[in-house]
PDB file of C-alpha atoms in Angstrom:
ATOM      1  CA  MET A   1     -29.257  -1.501   7.204  1.00 87.00           C
ATOM      2  CA  ASP A   2     -29.942  -0.541  10.787  1.00 95.00           C
ATOM      3  CA  PHE A   3     -27.160  -0.457  13.385  1.00 98.00           C
ATOM      4  CA  HIS A   4     -28.982   1.407  16.141  1.00 97.00           C
ATOM      5  CA  ASN A   5     -27.924   0.119  19.568  1.00 97.00           C
ATOM      6  CA  GLN A   6     -24.788  -1.439  18.072  1.00 98.00           C
ATOM      7  CA  THR A   7     -21.176  -0.400  18.514  1.00 98.00           C
ATOM      8  CA  ALA A   8     -18.451  -1.029  15.959  1.00 98.00           C
ATOM      9  CA  VAL A   9     -14.708  -0.843  16.523  1.00 98.00           C
ATOM     10  CA  VAL A  10     -12.910   0.243  13.349  1.00 98.00           C
ATOM     11  CA  THR A  11      -9.123   0.154  13.415  1.00 98.00           C
ATOM     12  CA  GLY A  12      -7.527   2.856  11.334  1.00 97.00           C
ATOM     13  CA  GLY A  13     -11.002   4.335  11.387  1.00 97.00           C
ATOM     14  CA  THR A  14     -10.213   8.000  10.779  1.00 97.00           C
ATOM     15  CA  ARG A  15      -8.645   7.916   7.295  1.00 94.00           C
ATOM     16  CA  GLY A  16      -9.177   6.300   3.906  1.00 94.00           C
ATOM     17  CA  ILE A  17     -11.343   3.196   3.827  1.00 96.00           C
ATOM     18  CA  GLY A  18     -11.562   3.189   7.612  1.00 97.00           C
ATOM     19  CA  ARG A  19     -12.992   6.692   7.620  1.00 97.00           C
ATOM     20  CA  ALA A  20     -15.635   5.679   5.072  1.00 97.00           C
ATOM     21  CA  VAL A  21     -16.540   2.631   7.176  1.00 98.00           C
ATOM     22  CA  THR A  22     -16.869   4.804  10.273  1.00 98.00           C
ATOM     23  CA  GLU A  23     -19.110   7.251   8.417  1.00 98.00           C
ATOM     24  CA  ALA A  24     -21.262   4.416   7.061  1.00 98.00           C
ATOM     25  CA  PHE A  25     -21.867   2.894  10.494  1.00 98.00           C
ATOM     26  CA  LEU A  26     -22.751   6.300  11.916  1.00 98.00           C
ATOM     27  CA  ALA A  27     -25.129   6.982   9.025  1.00 98.00           C
ATOM     28  CA  ALA A  28     -26.827   3.654   9.752  1.00 98.00           C
ATOM     29  CA  GLY A  29     -27.473   4.682  13.342  1.00 98.00           C
ATOM     30  CA  GLY A  30     -24.595   2.903  15.031  1.00 98.00           C
ATOM     31  CA  SER A  31     -21.906   4.074  17.419  1.00 98.00           C
ATOM     32  CA  VAL A  32     -18.252   3.758  16.448  1.00 98.00           C
ATOM     33  CA  ILE A  33     -14.959   3.551  18.276  1.00 98.00           C
ATOM     34  CA  ALA A  34     -12.381   4.546  15.660  1.00 98.00           C
ATOM     35  CA  THR A  35      -8.789   3.714  16.499  1.00 98.00           C
ATOM     36  CA  PHE A  36      -5.740   5.498  15.167  1.00 97.00           C
ATOM     37  CA  ARG A  37      -2.034   5.421  15.925  1.00 96.00           C
ATOM     38  CA  SER A  38      -0.477   8.853  15.501  1.00 92.00           C
ATOM     39  CA  ASN A  39      -2.275  11.776  13.850  1.00 92.00           C
ATOM     40  CA  SER A  40      -4.525  13.048  16.627  1.00 95.00           C
ATOM     41  CA  ASP A  41      -5.117  16.418  14.931  1.00 95.00           C
ATOM     42  CA  ALA A  42      -6.539  14.738  11.828  1.00 94.00           C
ATOM     43  CA  ALA A  43      -8.662  12.401  13.967  1.00 97.00           C
ATOM     44  CA  ASN A  44     -10.130  15.247  16.003  1.00 97.00           C
ATOM     45  CA  THR A  45     -10.800  17.257  12.850  1.00 97.00           C
ATOM     46  CA  PHE A  46     -12.640  14.280  11.377  1.00 97.00           C
ATOM     47  CA  LYS A  47     -14.820  13.971  14.480  1.00 97.00           C
ATOM     48  CA  ALA A  48     -15.614  17.687  14.434  1.00 97.00           C
ATOM     49  CA  GLU A  49     -16.603  17.547  10.759  1.00 96.00           C
ATOM     50  CA  LEU A  50     -19.246  14.916  11.506  1.00 97.00           C
ATOM     51  CA  GLY A  51     -21.461  17.341  13.403  1.00 96.00           C
ATOM     52  CA  GLU A  52     -24.174  15.660  15.457  1.00 96.00           C
ATOM     53  CA  ALA A  53     -23.132  12.216  14.227  1.00 97.00           C
ATOM     54  CA  GLY A  54     -19.764  12.841  15.843  1.00 96.00           C
ATOM     55  CA  GLU A  55     -21.437  12.502  19.240  1.00 97.00           C
ATOM     56  CA  ARG A  56     -21.617   8.760  18.541  1.00 98.00           C
ATOM     57  CA  LEU A  57     -17.941   8.555  17.593  1.00 98.00           C
ATOM     58  CA  THR A  58     -15.270   7.777  20.163  1.00 98.00           C
ATOM     59  CA  LEU A  59     -11.609   8.140  19.230  1.00 98.00           C
ATOM     60  CA  ALA A  60      -9.035   5.736  20.662  1.00 98.00           C
ATOM     61  CA  GLN A  61      -5.329   6.284  20.084  1.00 98.00           C
ATOM     62  CA  PHE A  62      -3.095   3.231  20.401  1.00 98.00           C
ATOM     63  CA  ASP A  63      -0.878   0.905  18.365  1.00 98.00           C
ATOM     64  CA  VAL A  64      -2.558  -2.327  17.257  1.00 98.00           C
ATOM     65  CA  THR A  65       0.842  -4.046  17.028  1.00 98.00           C
ATOM     66  CA  GLN A  66       1.410  -3.700  20.780  1.00 98.00           C
ATOM     67  CA  GLU A  67      -0.347  -6.394  22.782  1.00 98.00           C
ATOM     68  CA  ASP A  68      -0.339  -4.421  26.038  1.00 98.00           C
ATOM     69  CA  GLN A  69      -2.047  -1.475  24.339  1.00 98.00           C
ATOM     70  CA  VAL A  70      -4.612  -3.708  22.653  1.00 98.00           C
ATOM     71  CA  THR A  71      -5.354  -5.462  25.942  1.00 98.00           C
ATOM     72  CA  ALA A  72      -5.720  -2.136  27.746  1.00 98.00           C
ATOM     73  CA  PHE A  73      -8.182  -0.939  25.097  1.00 98.00           C
ATOM     74  CA  TRP A  74     -10.480  -3.971  25.423  1.00 98.00           C
ATOM     75  CA  ASP A  75     -10.141  -4.041  29.211  1.00 97.00           C
ATOM     76  CA  GLY A  76     -11.274  -0.419  29.224  1.00 97.00           C
ATOM     77  CA  LEU A  77     -14.394  -1.326  27.261  1.00 96.00           C
ATOM     78  CA  ASP A  78     -15.167  -4.177  29.632  1.00 93.00           C
ATOM     79  CA  SER A  79     -14.690  -1.959  32.683  1.00 93.00           C
ATOM     80  CA  THR A  80     -17.216   0.547  31.342  1.00 93.00           C
ATOM     81  CA  GLU A  81     -19.572  -2.241  30.238  1.00 94.00           C
ATOM     82  CA  THR A  82     -19.346  -1.075  26.623  1.00 95.00           C
ATOM     83  CA  SER A  83     -20.665  -3.857  24.416  1.00 97.00           C
ATOM     84  CA  VAL A  84     -19.104  -4.183  20.955  1.00 98.00           C
ATOM     85  CA  GLN A  85     -20.966  -6.080  18.250  1.00 98.00           C
ATOM     86  CA  VAL A  86     -18.695  -5.409  15.256  1.00 98.00           C
ATOM     87  CA  LEU A  87     -14.916  -5.371  14.819  1.00 98.00           C
ATOM     88  CA  VAL A  88     -13.440  -4.134  11.536  1.00 98.00           C
ATOM     89  CA  ASN A  89      -9.710  -4.820  11.205  1.00 98.00           C
ATOM     90  CA  ASN A  90      -8.739  -2.115   8.746  1.00 98.00           C
ATOM     91  CA  SER A  91      -5.344  -0.848   9.945  1.00 96.00           C
ATOM     92  CA  GLY A  92      -2.771  -1.401   7.242  1.00 95.00           C
ATOM     93  CA  ILE A  93       0.453  -0.056   5.766  1.00 95.00           C
ATOM     94  CA  ARG A  94       2.643  -0.633   2.692  1.00 92.00           C
ATOM     95  CA  ARG A  95       6.434  -0.696   2.418  1.00 95.00           C
ATOM     96  CA  ASP A  96       7.060  -1.720  -1.178  1.00 93.00           C
ATOM     97  CA  HIS A  97      10.381  -3.158  -2.425  1.00 94.00           C
ATOM     98  CA  VAL A  98      11.395  -5.996  -4.684  1.00 96.00           C
ATOM     99  CA  MET A  99      11.968  -8.892  -2.324  1.00 95.00           C
ATOM    100  CA  ALA A 100      15.709  -9.220  -2.954  1.00 97.00           C
ATOM    101  CA  MET A 101      16.168  -5.592  -1.860  1.00 97.00           C
ATOM    102  CA  MET A 102      13.541  -5.456   0.892  1.00 97.00           C
ATOM    103  CA  PRO A 103      14.877  -4.272   4.263  1.00 97.00           C
ATOM    104  CA  THR A 104      13.996  -6.757   6.975  1.00 98.00           C
ATOM    105  CA  LYS A 105      12.541  -3.925   9.052  1.00 98.00           C
ATOM    106  CA  ASP A 106      10.022  -3.221   6.286  1.00 98.00           C
ATOM    107  CA  TRP A 107       9.012  -6.885   6.171  1.00 98.00           C
ATOM    108  CA  HIS A 108       8.361  -6.855   9.900  1.00 98.00           C
ATOM    109  CA  ALA A 109       6.617  -3.456   9.901  1.00 98.00           C
ATOM    110  CA  VAL A 110       4.023  -4.569   7.342  1.00 98.00           C
ATOM    111  CA  LEU A 111       3.459  -8.018   8.862  1.00 98.00           C
ATOM    112  CA  ASP A 112       3.224  -6.542  12.355  1.00 98.00           C
ATOM    113  CA  THR A 113       0.609  -3.940  11.423  1.00 97.00           C
ATOM    114  CA  ASN A 114      -1.469  -5.813   8.867  1.00 98.00           C
ATOM    115  CA  LEU A 115      -1.388  -9.346  10.261  1.00 98.00           C
ATOM    116  CA  THR A 116      -0.286  -9.275  13.896  1.00 98.00           C
ATOM    117  CA  GLY A 117      -2.495  -6.239  14.515  1.00 98.00           C
ATOM    118  CA  THR A 118      -5.460  -8.163  13.113  1.00 98.00           C
ATOM    119  CA  PHE A 119      -4.580 -11.176  15.278  1.00 98.00           C
ATOM    120  CA  LEU A 120      -4.311  -9.163  18.486  1.00 98.00           C
ATOM    121  CA  MET A 121      -7.526  -7.210  17.912  1.00 98.00           C
ATOM    122  CA  ALA A 122      -9.506 -10.281  16.858  1.00 98.00           C
ATOM    123  CA  LYS A 123      -8.155 -12.379  19.730  1.00 98.00           C
ATOM    124  CA  ALA A 124      -9.330  -9.860  22.324  1.00 98.00           C
ATOM    125  CA  GLY A 125     -12.450  -8.934  20.350  1.00 98.00           C
ATOM    126  CA  VAL A 126     -13.929 -12.407  20.153  1.00 98.00           C
ATOM    127  CA  LEU A 127     -13.372 -12.938  23.872  1.00 97.00           C
ATOM    128  CA  HIS A 128     -15.407  -9.775  24.408  1.00 96.00           C
ATOM    129  CA  MET A 129     -18.144 -10.954  22.008  1.00 97.00           C
ATOM    130  CA  LEU A 130     -18.397 -14.439  23.504  1.00 95.00           C
ATOM    131  CA  GLN A 131     -20.191 -12.989  26.510  1.00 90.00           C
ATOM    132  CA  ALA A 132     -23.140 -11.961  24.336  1.00 95.00           C
ATOM    133  CA  ARG A 133     -22.835 -14.944  21.977  1.00 97.00           C
ATOM    134  CA  TYR A 134     -22.992 -12.542  19.054  1.00 98.00           C
ATOM    135  CA  GLY A 135     -20.482 -10.679  16.930  1.00 98.00           C
ATOM    136  CA  ARG A 136     -19.186  -9.745  13.513  1.00 98.00           C
ATOM    137  CA  VAL A 137     -15.462  -9.654  12.714  1.00 98.00           C
ATOM    138  CA  ILE A 138     -14.460  -8.274   9.318  1.00 98.00           C
ATOM    139  CA  ASN A 139     -10.885  -8.127   8.048  1.00 98.00           C
ATOM    140  CA  ILE A 140      -9.977  -5.709   5.270  1.00 98.00           C
ATOM    141  CA  THR A 141      -7.652  -7.714   3.056  1.00 97.00           C
ATOM    142  CA  SER A 142      -6.533  -7.346  -0.582  1.00 96.00           C
ATOM    143  CA  PRO A 143      -6.340  -9.215  -3.903  1.00 94.00           C
ATOM    144  CA  ALA A 144      -2.584  -8.990  -3.362  1.00 90.00           C
ATOM    145  CA  GLY A 145      -3.003 -11.875  -0.937  1.00 92.00           C
ATOM    146  CA  GLN A 146      -4.394 -14.038  -3.715  1.00 90.00           C
ATOM    147  CA  TYR A 147      -2.446 -12.909  -6.757  1.00 88.00           C
ATOM    148  CA  GLY A 148       0.736 -11.385  -5.353  1.00 88.00           C
ATOM    149  CA  PHE A 149       1.915  -8.066  -6.744  1.00 85.00           C
ATOM    150  CA  GLU A 150       5.425  -7.184  -7.798  1.00 86.00           C
ATOM    151  CA  GLY A 151       7.257  -5.327  -5.048  1.00 90.00           C
ATOM    152  CA  GLN A 152       4.720  -6.331  -2.402  1.00 93.00           C
ATOM    153  CA  ALA A 153       5.923  -9.649  -0.980  1.00 97.00           C
ATOM    154  CA  ASN A 154       5.424  -8.346   2.553  1.00 97.00           C
ATOM    155  CA  TYR A 155       2.018  -6.793   1.858  1.00 97.00           C
ATOM    156  CA  SER A 156       0.809  -9.840  -0.100  1.00 97.00           C
ATOM    157  CA  ALA A 157       1.931 -12.212   2.646  1.00 98.00           C
ATOM    158  CA  SER A 158       0.141 -10.151   5.297  1.00 98.00           C
ATOM    159  CA  LYS A 159      -3.096 -10.064   3.339  1.00 98.00           C
ATOM    160  CA  ALA A 160      -3.036 -13.784   2.527  1.00 98.00           C
ATOM    161  CA  GLY A 161      -2.458 -14.377   6.214  1.00 98.00           C
ATOM    162  CA  GLN A 162      -5.514 -12.323   7.148  1.00 98.00           C
ATOM    163  CA  VAL A 163      -7.724 -14.500   4.950  1.00 98.00           C
ATOM    164  CA  ALA A 164      -6.305 -17.792   6.252  1.00 98.00           C
ATOM    165  CA  MET A 165      -6.465 -16.646   9.860  1.00 98.00           C
ATOM    166  CA  GLY A 166     -10.018 -15.418   9.375  1.00 98.00           C
ATOM    167  CA  ARG A 167     -11.128 -18.767   7.995  1.00 98.00           C
ATOM    168  CA  SER A 168      -9.621 -20.605  10.955  1.00 98.00           C
ATOM    169  CA  LEU A 169     -11.192 -18.229  13.454  1.00 98.00           C
ATOM    170  CA  SER A 170     -14.567 -18.460  11.706  1.00 98.00           C
ATOM    171  CA  LYS A 171     -14.677 -22.180  12.441  1.00 98.00           C
ATOM    172  CA  GLU A 172     -13.701 -21.699  16.058  1.00 98.00           C
ATOM    173  CA  VAL A 173     -16.393 -19.173  16.987  1.00 98.00           C
ATOM    174  CA  ALA A 174     -19.287 -20.010  14.662  1.00 98.00           C
ATOM    175  CA  LYS A 175     -21.237 -21.923  17.310  1.00 97.00           C
ATOM    176  CA  ARG A 176     -21.118 -18.858  19.545  1.00 97.00           C
ATOM    177  CA  GLY A 177     -23.001 -16.662  17.094  1.00 98.00           C
ATOM    178  CA  ILE A 178     -19.873 -14.884  15.834  1.00 98.00           C
ATOM    179  CA  THR A 179     -19.055 -14.679  12.139  1.00 98.00           C
ATOM    180  CA  VAL A 180     -15.648 -13.853  10.658  1.00 98.00           C
ATOM    181  CA  ASN A 181     -15.328 -12.649   7.084  1.00 98.00           C
ATOM    182  CA  CYS A 182     -13.068 -10.591   4.844  1.00 98.00           C
ATOM    183  CA  VAL A 183     -13.632  -7.748   2.427  1.00 98.00           C
ATOM    184  CA  SER A 184     -11.037  -7.608  -0.343  1.00 97.00           C
ATOM    185  CA  PRO A 185     -10.929  -4.180  -1.988  1.00 96.00           C
ATOM    186  CA  GLY A 186      -9.176  -3.709  -5.297  1.00 90.00           C
ATOM    187  CA  PHE A 187      -7.536  -0.411  -6.145  1.00 85.00           C
ATOM    188  CA  VAL A 188      -9.254   2.268  -4.085  1.00 88.00           C
ATOM    189  CA  ALA A 189      -8.574   5.990  -4.312  1.00 79.00           C
ATOM    190  CA  THR A 190      -7.061   6.620  -0.867  1.00 78.00           C
ATOM    191  CA  GLU A 191      -3.778   7.940   0.463  1.00 72.00           C
ATOM    192  CA  LEU A 192      -2.507   4.362   0.736  1.00 63.00           C
ATOM    193  CA  ILE A 193      -1.800   4.421  -3.002  1.00 69.00           C
ATOM    194  CA  ASP A 194      -0.995   8.133  -3.352  1.00 68.00           C
ATOM    195  CA  ASP A 195       2.681   7.311  -3.880  1.00 70.00           C
ATOM    196  CA  LEU A 196       2.098   5.187  -6.979  1.00 71.00           C
ATOM    197  CA  PRO A 197       3.769   6.607 -10.104  1.00 75.00           C
ATOM    198  CA  ALA A 198       1.456   8.016 -12.759  1.00 79.00           C
ATOM    199  CA  ASP A 199       2.301   5.241 -15.224  1.00 79.00           C
ATOM    200  CA  ALA A 200       1.479   2.609 -12.595  1.00 74.00           C
ATOM    201  CA  VAL A 201      -1.859   4.272 -11.857  1.00 73.00           C
ATOM    202  CA  LYS A 202      -2.673   4.276 -15.564  1.00 79.00           C
ATOM    203  CA  ALA A 203      -1.729   0.586 -15.902  1.00 78.00           C
ATOM    204  CA  HIS A 204      -3.728  -0.429 -12.832  1.00 75.00           C
ATOM    205  CA  LYS A 205      -6.848   1.401 -14.038  1.00 79.00           C
ATOM    206  CA  LYS A 206      -6.490  -0.292 -17.410  1.00 81.00           C
ATOM    207  CA  SER A 207      -6.423  -3.694 -15.695  1.00 82.00           C
ATOM    208  CA  VAL A 208      -9.792  -3.060 -14.016  1.00 82.00           C
ATOM    209  CA  PRO A 209     -12.791  -3.927 -16.223  1.00 86.00           C
ATOM    210  CA  MET A 210     -14.644  -0.873 -14.918  1.00 84.00           C
ATOM    211  CA  LYS A 211     -11.621   1.284 -15.885  1.00 85.00           C
ATOM    212  CA  ARG A 212     -11.563   3.218 -12.634  1.00 88.00           C
ATOM    213  CA  PHE A 213     -10.466   2.937  -9.042  1.00 87.00           C
ATOM    214  CA  GLY A 214     -13.039   2.232  -6.368  1.00 89.00           C
ATOM    215  CA  ARG A 215     -14.338   4.751  -3.856  1.00 94.00           C
ATOM    216  CA  PRO A 216     -13.997   4.241  -0.102  1.00 95.00           C
ATOM    217  CA  ASP A 217     -17.780   4.392   0.345  1.00 96.00           C
ATOM    218  CA  GLU A 218     -18.167   1.443  -2.057  1.00 97.00           C
ATOM    219  CA  ILE A 219     -15.959  -0.631   0.225  1.00 97.00           C
ATOM    220  CA  ALA A 220     -17.818   0.561   3.308  1.00 98.00           C
ATOM    221  CA  TYR A 221     -21.090  -0.693   1.861  1.00 98.00           C
ATOM    222  CA  ALA A 222     -19.662  -4.215   1.576  1.00 98.00           C
ATOM    223  CA  VAL A 223     -18.433  -4.041   5.174  1.00 98.00           C
ATOM    224  CA  LEU A 224     -21.876  -3.065   6.438  1.00 98.00           C
ATOM    225  CA  CYS A 225     -23.469  -5.912   4.494  1.00 98.00           C
ATOM    226  CA  LEU A 226     -21.283  -8.474   6.254  1.00 98.00           C
ATOM    227  CA  ALA A 227     -21.739  -6.730   9.606  1.00 98.00           C
ATOM    228  CA  ALA A 228     -25.543  -6.822   9.437  1.00 98.00           C
ATOM    229  CA  LYS A 229     -27.544  -9.168  11.643  1.00 97.00           C
ATOM    230  CA  GLU A 230     -29.091 -10.562   8.472  1.00 97.00           C
ATOM    231  CA  ALA A 231     -25.660 -11.831   7.336  1.00 98.00           C
ATOM    232  CA  SER A 232     -25.885 -14.583   9.937  1.00 98.00           C
ATOM    233  CA  TYR A 233     -25.028 -17.454   7.553  1.00 98.00           C
ATOM    234  CA  ILE A 234     -22.088 -15.792   5.808  1.00 98.00           C
ATOM    235  CA  ASN A 235     -19.001 -17.075   7.574  1.00 98.00           C
ATOM    236  CA  GLY A 236     -15.393 -17.647   6.549  1.00 98.00           C
ATOM    237  CA  ALA A 237     -16.011 -15.830   3.267  1.00 98.00           C
ATOM    238  CA  THR A 238     -14.068 -13.227   1.330  1.00 98.00           C
ATOM    239  CA  LEU A 239     -16.118 -10.624  -0.517  1.00 98.00           C
ATOM    240  CA  GLU A 240     -14.182  -9.076  -3.402  1.00 96.00           C
ATOM    241  CA  VAL A 241     -14.930  -5.456  -4.220  1.00 96.00           C
ATOM    242  CA  THR A 242     -12.572  -4.958  -7.142  1.00 92.00           C
ATOM    243  CA  GLY A 243     -14.572  -3.725 -10.118  1.00 91.00           C
ATOM    244  CA  GLY A 244     -14.066  -7.156 -11.679  1.00 87.00           C
ATOM    245  CA  LEU A 245     -10.268  -7.281 -11.292  1.00 82.00           C
TER     246      LEU A 245
END
């Protein structure tokens, strides 16, 4: 896949799956604007580790849950005439509790980051893409949105919302050459699941037919497939990358 002369915005693009997606776009010749919220040292270290490829990586620090910050980011791109062809909504957090004991603040934190952040970035992103009548929007969702997992009512709700919102948006912008799809990773070995107890990790691996967790680069490959120009008739779809979960 060739992404020369294309720019991708990857939210949460400096760690975990987002980092792998950033690396994949760069390896395919593209330029990337990787957003992050807080850890600037880690983001700058990541950019430095990329060597020459890092020259095509721009770091942008802001909070995707804050509309004024999201608007300022996209306005900045427009003011510099930076054209974005691909938006990957990857920012996500977990705050697990059984629902009866879930603090309301943890409900809002997860919904705000995973769902409202996707809404705000996609809302501004498609307006940017409409000018060129071309674009690819890809939401990183989860099987939790389909099956629901114990202790993850907030996370499951946010991920189901991403899929439903993506399908609605896909119908609204299809005639303008913009596609909207989702990638649904199963259990992937990233820091997002580092806090899982050992017995839970063992049980989750047992539930996967391939008997292992996925790698971030395996998810990134699926993202690039949907972001390619050749994926012009894939719209409103959810691609599961779960090892057969």
